[in-house]
Amino acid sequence: MTAKKGSATSVATSTDAIHAGERTLRPYHAVGGTIVQTATYQFKDSAELTRYQRGEDADADREEYGRYSNPTVRELEVRMAALEGTSDKGADALAFACGMAAVTTTVFALAKTGDHIVLFRDCYRRTRQFVTQMLARFGIEHTLVEPGDLANLEAAIRPNTKLVLSESPSNPYTHCVDLEELVRVTKAKGRIRVVVDATFATPINCRPLEYGIDLVIHSATKYLGGHNDVLGGIVVGAPHLVSLIRDTRGILGSVMDPHAAFLIGRGLKTLGLRVRQQNATAMAVATALEGHANVERVYYAGLPSHSSHEIATRQMSGYGGVVSFVVKGGRDAAARVVDACKIPTIASSLGGVETLVDQPSLMSYFELNDEELAAVGIHPALVRLSVGCEETDDLVADLLAAVDAA
Ligand SMILES: *Cc1c(COP(=O)(O)O)cnc(C)c1O
């Protein structure tokens, strides 16, 4: 149900988003999803348990304990594998308590003491902290590379490099990495796994496995759930890698709760509708803001002025719903714009049906002074907008009126 490999039209379909992995017969003939709210699963007798432990009951569609698996969670995993997977290579997926649980569990599954990880400097702040601060305690080394700089990435790879971590598009400047080149450069250097956090893309806009990426990570809290009401994380990739990560998840306990899986599974059903609407509205908002006298610069990969425009156009079928812009006049002028917004809510996070706005220098990076902000590449007057599903015209008018207030 997916189009040609490696083309911008190779996208996940709404048909898969609604139906893939669906159980044909639900309890009570229900059409809606089933929440199997249980911590553990019963065995009829010791003989059944013994058959299960020996793997003799291969067709028995059953679980053992909630930290290992749950039917509601599994249904979501199967659907995500269908949305991200390629037709020529099988894919499996795992669900986690949140995006960071997916990131940390994946890295712990694939890296050990003495290994080296390369990641781009603009990756999600907590991922960067996990690698640069926490993994150092386990003797896992790292190198940070400037956003999208593949020559530098190539130079950073060492004999002990096990993992390259990337995001595309990245937060908050929507930098895109040329995925085909990323794979080519990395794989030429040895058996190195390439992991892409594609939270900002969603499988509607880009499917990294098509380009040879080993594992795709999502914070399902964002577009997949889509309603700002649940936390979740997803990892998708080749079954043998996913199997390693599943074992690690069973130890770390970073599993998704069945009720969260139900909510995210329900959100997924409208993923195509939401993301296509968000793509269109974000493009309209970005275009309108770029022409405003109080806006210094707009960052949206859909604009020809963006440094990733050409890459994004080649490997994505939509540019996503996050638009960042720098307000002329500095930190306070940006705060005035944020405060003048009527439709967007001031909140961190992104990807939901409600438009959210935040000024990173006051939100995620509030403890940094201007010099420290410059070091992490965050402009004090930067505003990040996560476009929701309100009417396009309403949002454009609201944003234009808000930047008038700068
Ligand atoms: C939000 C986010 C995460 C972390 O996800 P949580 O669900 O909040 O744990 C990781 N990566 C990206 C790109 C994100 O936007």
Short mmCIF file of C-alpha atoms and ligand atoms in Angstrom, two decimals:
data_model
loop_
_atom_site.label_atom_id
_atom_site.label_comp_id
_atom_site.label_asym_id
_atom_site.label_seq_id
_atom_site.Cartn_x
_atom_site.Cartn_y
_atom_site.Cartn_z
CA MET A 1 0.00 0.00 0.00
CA THR A 2 3.01 2.27 -0.23
CA ALA A 3 4.50 3.93 -3.28
CA LYS A 4 7.91 3.68 -4.86
CA LYS A 5 10.93 3.28 -2.58
CA GLY A 6 12.95 6.36 -1.80
CA SER A 7 10.63 8.81 -3.50
CA ALA A 8 8.91 11.69 -1.80
CA THR A 9 5.61 10.00 -2.59
CA SER A 10 6.58 6.95 -0.56
CA VAL A 11 4.39 7.69 2.40
CA ALA A 12 2.41 5.76 4.91
CA THR A 13 -1.24 5.62 4.05
CA SER A 14 -4.30 6.42 6.11
CA THR A 15 -5.60 2.97 5.23
CA ASP A 16 -2.69 1.42 7.13
CA ALA A 17 -2.97 4.04 9.88
CA ILE A 18 -6.55 2.91 10.47
CA HIS A 19 -6.47 -0.81 9.72
CA ALA A 20 -3.00 -2.38 9.83
CA GLY A 21 -2.64 -5.01 12.50
CA GLU A 22 -6.33 -4.89 13.30
CA ARG A 23 -7.68 -8.00 14.97
CA THR A 24 -10.48 -9.40 12.84
CA LEU A 25 -12.60 -10.48 15.77
CA ARG A 26 -12.74 -8.22 18.79
CA PRO A 27 -14.46 -9.18 22.02
CA TYR A 28 -18.24 -8.49 21.87
CA HIS A 29 -17.92 -7.71 18.11
CA ALA A 30 -16.72 -4.23 19.03
CA VAL A 31 -15.43 -2.01 16.24
CA GLY A 32 -13.53 0.21 18.66
CA GLY A 33 -10.21 -0.85 20.15
CA THR A 34 -9.96 -3.13 23.16
CA ILE A 35 -8.11 -2.00 26.27
CA VAL A 36 -6.71 -5.12 27.92
CA GLN A 37 -6.16 -3.61 31.34
CA THR A 38 -4.14 -6.29 33.08
CA ALA A 39 -0.75 -6.59 34.71
CA THR A 40 -0.45 -10.34 34.23
CA TYR A 41 -1.98 -13.30 32.35
CA GLN A 42 -3.33 -16.59 33.62
CA PHE A 43 -2.27 -20.14 32.77
CA LYS A 44 -4.89 -22.90 32.92
CA ASP A 45 -2.57 -25.43 34.53
CA SER A 46 1.09 -26.33 34.96
CA ALA A 47 1.09 -28.34 31.74
CA GLU A 48 0.02 -25.26 29.75
CA LEU A 49 2.65 -23.16 31.50
CA THR A 50 5.33 -25.75 30.73
CA ARG A 51 4.33 -25.92 27.05
CA TYR A 52 4.50 -22.12 26.91
CA GLN A 53 7.93 -21.96 28.56
CA ARG A 54 9.32 -24.57 26.18
CA GLY A 55 7.92 -22.67 23.20
CA GLU A 56 5.80 -25.67 22.22
CA ASP A 57 2.64 -23.59 21.97
CA ALA A 58 3.84 -21.56 19.03
CA ASP A 59 0.33 -20.64 17.84
CA ALA A 60 -0.88 -19.72 21.31
CA ASP A 61 -1.52 -16.00 20.93
CA ARG A 62 -0.83 -15.09 24.53
CA GLU A 63 1.23 -13.00 26.88
CA GLU A 64 3.02 -13.81 30.13
CA TYR A 65 3.46 -10.58 32.08
CA GLY A 66 2.67 -6.91 31.49
CA ARG A 67 6.26 -5.68 31.45
CA TYR A 68 6.95 -7.91 28.42
CA SER A 69 3.82 -7.45 26.34
CA ASN A 70 0.16 -6.50 26.20
CA PRO A 71 -2.36 -7.12 23.37
CA THR A 72 -3.47 -3.46 23.20
CA VAL A 73 0.15 -2.29 23.05
CA ARG A 74 1.00 -5.02 20.54
CA GLU A 75 -1.77 -3.90 18.19
CA LEU A 76 -0.29 -0.39 18.16
CA GLU A 77 3.19 -1.81 17.55
CA VAL A 78 2.01 -3.87 14.57
CA ARG A 79 0.29 -0.81 13.09
CA MET A 80 3.42 1.33 13.50
CA ALA A 81 5.54 -1.39 11.87
CA ALA A 82 3.17 -1.29 8.88
CA LEU A 83 3.35 2.52 8.69
CA GLU A 84 7.15 2.74 8.81
CA GLY A 85 8.14 -0.60 7.32
CA THR A 86 9.27 -1.14 3.77
CA SER A 87 7.76 -3.74 1.49
CA ASP A 88 11.10 -5.43 0.77
CA LYS A 89 12.32 -5.71 4.37
CA GLY A 90 10.21 -6.75 7.33
CA ALA A 91 9.92 -4.36 10.23
CA ASP A 92 8.82 -4.73 13.81
CA ALA A 93 7.98 -2.04 16.32
CA LEU A 94 8.00 -1.48 20.08
CA ALA A 95 6.05 0.96 22.22
CA PHE A 96 7.48 2.77 25.24
CA ALA A 97 6.28 4.90 28.12
CA CYS A 98 7.46 8.07 26.33
CA GLY A 99 9.87 9.20 23.62
CA MET A 100 12.82 9.40 26.00
CA ALA A 101 12.13 5.83 27.17
CA ALA A 102 12.37 4.77 23.51
CA VAL A 103 15.64 6.68 23.03
CA THR A 104 17.35 5.51 26.22
CA THR A 105 16.24 1.88 25.92
CA THR A 106 17.39 1.73 22.28
CA VAL A 107 20.82 3.17 23.07
CA PHE A 108 21.28 0.88 26.08
CA ALA A 109 20.37 -2.10 23.89
CA LEU A 110 22.89 -1.22 21.18
CA ALA A 111 25.88 0.33 23.00
CA LYS A 112 28.18 -0.92 25.73
CA THR A 113 31.20 0.36 27.69
CA GLY A 114 34.01 1.34 25.32
CA ASP A 115 31.68 2.13 22.41
CA HIS A 116 31.41 5.53 20.76
CA ILE A 117 28.28 7.37 19.61
CA VAL A 118 28.09 10.23 17.11
CA LEU A 119 25.16 12.62 17.29
CA PHE A 120 24.17 15.95 15.81
CA ARG A 121 24.36 18.95 18.11
CA ASP A 122 20.77 20.00 17.41
CA CYS A 123 19.19 16.77 18.58
CA TYR A 124 16.49 16.79 21.26
CA ARG A 125 17.95 18.37 24.41
CA ARG A 126 17.27 15.41 26.73
CA THR A 127 18.73 12.96 24.18
CA ARG A 128 21.85 15.12 24.07
CA GLN A 129 22.00 15.19 27.88
CA PHE A 130 21.52 11.42 28.06
CA VAL A 131 24.40 10.76 25.67
CA THR A 132 26.80 13.49 26.80
CA GLN A 133 26.22 13.26 30.57
CA MET A 134 24.67 9.94 31.54
CA LEU A 135 26.36 7.56 29.08
CA ALA A 136 29.76 8.99 30.04
CA ARG A 137 29.19 7.38 33.46
CA PHE A 138 28.94 3.99 31.71
CA GLY A 139 32.15 4.56 29.74
CA ILE A 140 30.35 5.18 26.46
CA GLU A 141 32.03 7.97 24.48
CA HIS A 142 30.47 10.47 22.11
CA THR A 143 31.21 13.17 19.54
CA LEU A 144 28.81 16.02 18.72
CA VAL A 145 28.68 17.09 15.08
CA GLU A 146 27.24 20.34 13.69
CA PRO A 147 23.70 19.97 12.27
CA GLY A 148 23.61 18.21 8.92
CA ASP A 149 27.42 18.31 8.49
CA LEU A 150 28.07 14.89 6.97
CA ALA A 151 31.75 15.56 6.24
CA ASN A 152 32.27 16.26 9.92
CA LEU A 153 30.21 13.20 10.81
CA GLU A 154 32.42 11.03 8.61
CA ALA A 155 35.51 12.46 10.29
CA ALA A 156 34.02 11.82 13.75
CA ILE A 157 33.55 8.09 13.16
CA ARG A 158 36.13 5.96 14.99
CA PRO A 159 36.87 2.24 15.01
CA ASN A 160 34.69 1.90 18.16
CA THR A 161 31.73 3.89 16.80
CA LYS A 162 28.58 1.77 17.17
CA LEU A 163 25.78 4.25 16.70
CA VAL A 164 24.95 7.43 14.81
CA LEU A 165 21.97 9.33 16.20
CA SER A 166 20.19 11.88 14.08
CA GLU A 167 16.91 13.78 13.84
CA SER A 168 15.18 14.95 10.70
CA PRO A 169 13.63 17.49 10.73
CA SER A 170 15.30 18.74 13.90
CA ASN A 171 14.05 20.89 16.71
CA PRO A 172 13.50 23.89 16.58
CA TYR A 173 15.07 24.94 13.24
CA THR A 174 13.63 22.07 11.13
CA HIS A 175 17.07 21.13 9.82
CA CYS A 176 16.85 18.04 7.60
CA VAL A 177 19.58 15.46 7.14
CA ASP A 178 20.10 13.84 3.76
CA LEU A 179 19.17 10.33 4.89
CA GLU A 180 20.56 8.52 1.86
CA GLU A 181 23.92 10.27 2.30
CA LEU A 182 23.86 9.70 6.05
CA VAL A 183 23.51 5.95 5.47
CA ARG A 184 26.13 5.91 2.69
CA VAL A 185 28.74 7.83 4.71
CA THR A 186 28.16 5.82 7.88
CA LYS A 187 27.94 2.34 6.39
CA ALA A 188 31.16 2.89 4.41
CA LYS A 189 32.91 3.08 7.79
CA GLY A 190 31.76 -0.28 9.14
CA ARG A 191 28.96 -1.98 11.03
CA ILE A 192 27.46 1.13 12.55
CA ARG A 193 23.76 1.46 13.35
CA VAL A 194 22.02 4.61 12.17
CA VAL A 195 19.09 5.72 14.30
CA VAL A 196 16.80 8.58 13.26
CA ASP A 197 14.36 10.32 15.56
CA ALA A 198 11.65 11.18 13.04
CA THR A 199 9.16 12.64 15.52
CA PHE A 200 8.86 15.88 13.49
CA ALA A 201 8.32 14.02 10.20
CA THR A 202 5.82 11.26 11.01
CA PRO A 203 5.50 8.40 8.49
CA ILE A 204 3.04 10.58 6.57
CA ASN A 205 5.86 12.95 5.56
CA CYS A 206 8.95 10.71 5.55
CA ARG A 207 9.82 7.07 6.13
CA PRO A 208 13.52 6.81 7.01
CA LEU A 209 13.69 3.00 6.76
CA GLU A 210 13.23 3.44 2.98
CA TYR A 211 16.64 5.10 2.87
CA GLY A 212 18.40 2.32 4.75
CA ILE A 213 18.15 3.85 8.23
CA ASP A 214 18.30 1.02 10.80
CA LEU A 215 15.86 2.28 13.41
CA VAL A 216 13.25 5.03 13.54
CA ILE A 217 12.23 6.58 16.84
CA HIS A 218 9.13 8.65 17.58
CA SER A 219 7.93 10.54 20.55
CA ALA A 220 4.33 9.35 20.13
CA THR A 221 3.43 12.12 22.57
CA LYS A 222 3.60 14.44 19.56
CA TYR A 223 1.98 13.74 16.17
CA LEU A 224 1.18 10.02 16.56
CA GLY A 225 -1.00 10.57 19.63
CA GLY A 226 -1.81 13.99 18.27
CA HIS A 227 -4.05 15.35 21.04
CA ASN A 228 -1.66 16.59 23.74
CA ASP A 229 -3.22 14.09 26.16
CA VAL A 230 -0.85 11.10 26.40
CA LEU A 231 2.88 10.25 26.54
CA GLY A 232 4.39 7.51 24.42
CA GLY A 233 7.41 6.42 22.41
CA ILE A 234 7.89 4.12 19.41
CA VAL A 235 10.87 2.34 17.86
CA VAL A 236 10.60 0.67 14.44
CA GLY A 237 13.22 -1.30 12.53
CA ALA A 238 14.55 -4.68 11.47
CA PRO A 239 13.12 -7.48 13.64
CA HIS A 240 16.55 -8.67 14.90
CA LEU A 241 17.38 -5.19 16.23
CA VAL A 242 13.91 -4.69 17.65
CA SER A 243 14.25 -8.02 19.42
CA LEU A 244 17.40 -6.81 21.23
CA ILE A 245 15.60 -3.64 22.26
CA ARG A 246 12.57 -5.64 23.44
CA ASP A 247 14.81 -7.65 25.79
CA THR A 248 16.27 -4.41 27.15
CA ARG A 249 12.80 -2.93 27.59
CA GLY A 250 11.84 -5.98 29.64
CA ILE A 251 14.75 -5.22 31.98
CA LEU A 252 14.46 -1.44 32.15
CA GLY A 253 10.68 -1.55 32.40
CA SER A 254 10.18 1.33 29.97
CA VAL A 255 6.95 -0.18 28.59
CA MET A 256 3.86 1.62 27.37
CA ASP A 257 0.69 1.35 29.44
CA PRO A 258 -2.31 -0.28 27.67
CA HIS A 259 -4.52 2.78 28.16
CA ALA A 260 -1.85 4.98 26.57
CA ALA A 261 -1.63 2.49 23.69
CA PHE A 262 -5.39 2.76 23.18
CA LEU A 263 -5.25 6.57 23.05
CA ILE A 264 -2.27 6.63 20.68
CA GLY A 265 -3.86 3.94 18.51
CA ARG A 266 -6.98 6.08 18.28
CA GLY A 267 -4.91 9.17 17.48
CA LEU A 268 -3.12 7.28 14.70
CA LYS A 269 -6.39 6.78 12.84
CA THR A 270 -6.48 10.48 11.95
CA LEU A 271 -2.71 10.89 11.51
CA GLY A 272 -2.95 11.36 7.74
CA LEU A 273 -5.76 13.93 8.00
CA ARG A 274 -4.07 15.87 10.76
CA VAL A 275 -0.56 15.91 9.34
CA ARG A 276 -1.65 16.94 5.84
CA GLN A 277 -3.70 19.78 7.35
CA GLN A 278 -0.78 20.78 9.59
CA ASN A 279 1.61 20.73 6.61
CA ALA A 280 -0.67 23.09 4.70
CA THR A 281 -1.32 25.46 7.59
CA ALA A 282 2.35 25.59 8.63
CA MET A 283 3.32 26.49 5.06
CA ALA A 284 0.71 29.29 5.02
CA VAL A 285 1.82 30.62 8.42
CA ALA A 286 5.53 30.44 7.51
CA THR A 287 4.93 32.25 4.21
CA ALA A 288 2.88 34.99 5.90
CA LEU A 289 5.43 35.48 8.70
CA GLU A 290 8.35 35.66 6.28
CA GLY A 291 6.81 38.74 4.71
CA HIS A 292 6.24 40.59 8.01
CA ALA A 293 8.39 43.61 8.92
CA ASN A 294 8.73 42.55 12.59
CA VAL A 295 10.06 39.10 11.76
CA GLU A 296 13.82 38.78 11.34
CA ARG A 297 13.86 35.23 10.04
CA VAL A 298 11.55 32.25 9.58
CA TYR A 299 12.80 28.69 9.85
CA TYR A 300 10.59 26.25 7.94
CA ALA A 301 12.04 23.68 5.55
CA GLY A 302 9.11 24.32 3.20
CA LEU A 303 10.42 27.82 2.45
CA PRO A 304 12.97 28.15 -0.38
CA SER A 305 14.99 30.39 2.00
CA HIS A 306 15.64 27.43 4.37
CA SER A 307 19.01 25.69 4.05
CA SER A 308 17.31 22.26 4.12
CA HIS A 309 14.65 23.12 1.53
CA GLU A 310 16.20 21.09 -1.27
CA ILE A 311 16.82 17.99 0.88
CA ALA A 312 13.38 18.20 2.46
CA THR A 313 11.70 18.52 -0.92
CA ARG A 314 13.54 15.43 -2.15
CA GLN A 315 12.89 13.12 0.80
CA MET A 316 9.65 14.37 2.35
CA SER A 317 6.13 14.63 1.03
CA GLY A 318 5.26 17.45 3.43
CA TYR A 319 7.35 19.78 5.55
CA GLY A 320 5.63 19.23 8.88
CA GLY A 321 3.76 21.41 11.34
CA VAL A 322 6.53 23.20 13.26
CA VAL A 323 7.47 26.75 12.27
CA SER A 324 10.15 28.69 14.15
CA PHE A 325 10.84 32.39 13.75
CA VAL A 326 13.03 35.12 15.23
CA VAL A 327 11.26 38.33 16.22
CA LYS A 328 13.03 41.65 15.58
CA GLY A 329 13.74 43.53 18.80
CA GLY A 330 15.03 40.69 20.96
CA ARG A 331 13.81 38.55 23.86
CA ASP A 332 11.11 40.92 25.16
CA ALA A 333 9.66 41.63 21.73
CA ALA A 334 9.37 37.86 21.17
CA ALA A 335 7.60 37.48 24.53
CA ARG A 336 5.14 40.21 23.50
CA VAL A 337 4.36 38.28 20.30
CA VAL A 338 3.81 35.04 22.24
CA ASP A 339 1.55 36.86 24.72
CA ALA A 340 -0.45 38.49 21.90
CA CYS A 341 -1.31 35.12 20.32
CA LYS A 342 -4.99 34.35 20.92
CA ILE A 343 -5.38 30.84 19.47
CA PRO A 344 -2.03 29.20 20.37
CA THR A 345 -1.52 28.06 23.95
CA ILE A 346 1.83 28.69 25.65
CA ALA A 347 3.16 25.20 26.33
CA SER A 348 6.09 22.95 25.51
CA SER A 349 5.50 19.92 23.27
CA LEU A 350 4.15 19.85 19.74
CA GLY A 351 2.24 17.82 17.21
CA GLY A 352 -1.26 17.99 18.71
CA VAL A 353 -4.49 19.34 17.29
CA GLU A 354 -4.15 22.40 19.54
CA THR A 355 -1.64 24.97 18.28
CA LEU A 356 1.11 25.48 20.86
CA VAL A 357 3.64 28.28 21.04
CA ASP A 358 6.79 28.67 23.11
CA GLN A 359 9.85 30.82 23.32
CA PRO A 360 12.70 28.33 23.89
CA SER A 361 14.81 30.92 25.78
CA LEU A 362 12.02 31.13 28.38
CA MET A 363 10.93 27.47 28.25
CA SER A 364 13.44 24.64 27.71
CA TYR A 365 16.51 26.90 28.01
CA PHE A 366 15.35 29.35 30.70
CA GLU A 367 18.43 28.78 32.88
CA LEU A 368 20.87 29.86 30.14
CA ASN A 369 22.15 33.43 29.64
CA ASP A 370 22.49 34.89 26.12
CA GLU A 371 26.07 33.66 25.77
CA GLU A 372 25.15 30.11 26.77
CA LEU A 373 22.12 30.24 24.48
CA ALA A 374 24.40 31.17 21.58
CA ALA A 375 26.57 28.16 22.38
CA VAL A 376 23.57 25.82 21.93
CA GLY A 377 22.35 27.79 18.90
CA ILE A 378 19.16 29.15 20.44
CA HIS A 379 18.32 32.78 19.58
CA PRO A 380 16.83 34.61 22.60
CA ALA A 381 14.02 36.00 20.38
CA LEU A 382 13.20 32.64 18.79
CA VAL A 383 9.55 31.56 18.87
CA ARG A 384 8.54 27.99 18.09
CA LEU A 385 5.05 27.37 16.83
CA SER A 386 3.51 23.90 16.63
CA VAL A 387 0.65 24.35 14.21
CA GLY A 388 -2.51 22.49 15.19
CA CYS A 389 -5.66 21.70 13.27
CA GLU A 390 -7.58 24.95 13.70
CA GLU A 391 -8.65 26.76 10.50
CA THR A 392 -5.67 27.92 8.46
CA ASP A 393 -7.07 31.43 7.89
CA ASP A 394 -7.77 31.91 11.61
CA LEU A 395 -4.22 30.94 12.56
CA VAL A 396 -2.56 33.08 9.89
CA ALA A 397 -4.63 36.11 10.93
CA ASP A 398 -3.91 35.51 14.63
CA LEU A 399 -0.15 35.16 14.07
CA LEU A 400 0.04 38.24 11.87
CA ALA A 401 -1.83 40.27 14.49
CA ALA A 402 0.49 38.89 17.19
CA VAL A 403 3.70 39.89 15.37
CA ASP A 404 2.22 43.38 14.91
CA ALA A 405 2.48 43.59 18.71
CA ALA A 406 6.25 43.10 18.76
C1 LIG B 1 9.43 15.30 22.61
C2 LIG B 1 10.55 14.68 21.90
C3 LIG B 1 11.26 13.62 22.46
C4 LIG B 1 10.96 13.09 23.84
O1 LIG B 1 9.70 12.51 23.87
P1 LIG B 1 8.84 12.36 25.23
O2 LIG B 1 7.63 11.65 24.74
O3 LIG B 1 8.57 13.75 25.72
O4 LIG B 1 9.67 11.59 26.17
C5 LIG B 1 12.29 13.06 21.73
N1 LIG B 1 12.61 13.53 20.51
C6 LIG B 1 11.95 14.56 19.93
C7 LIG B 1 12.36 15.02 18.59
C8 LIG B 1 10.90 15.17 20.60
O5 LIG B 1 10.25 16.19 20.05
#
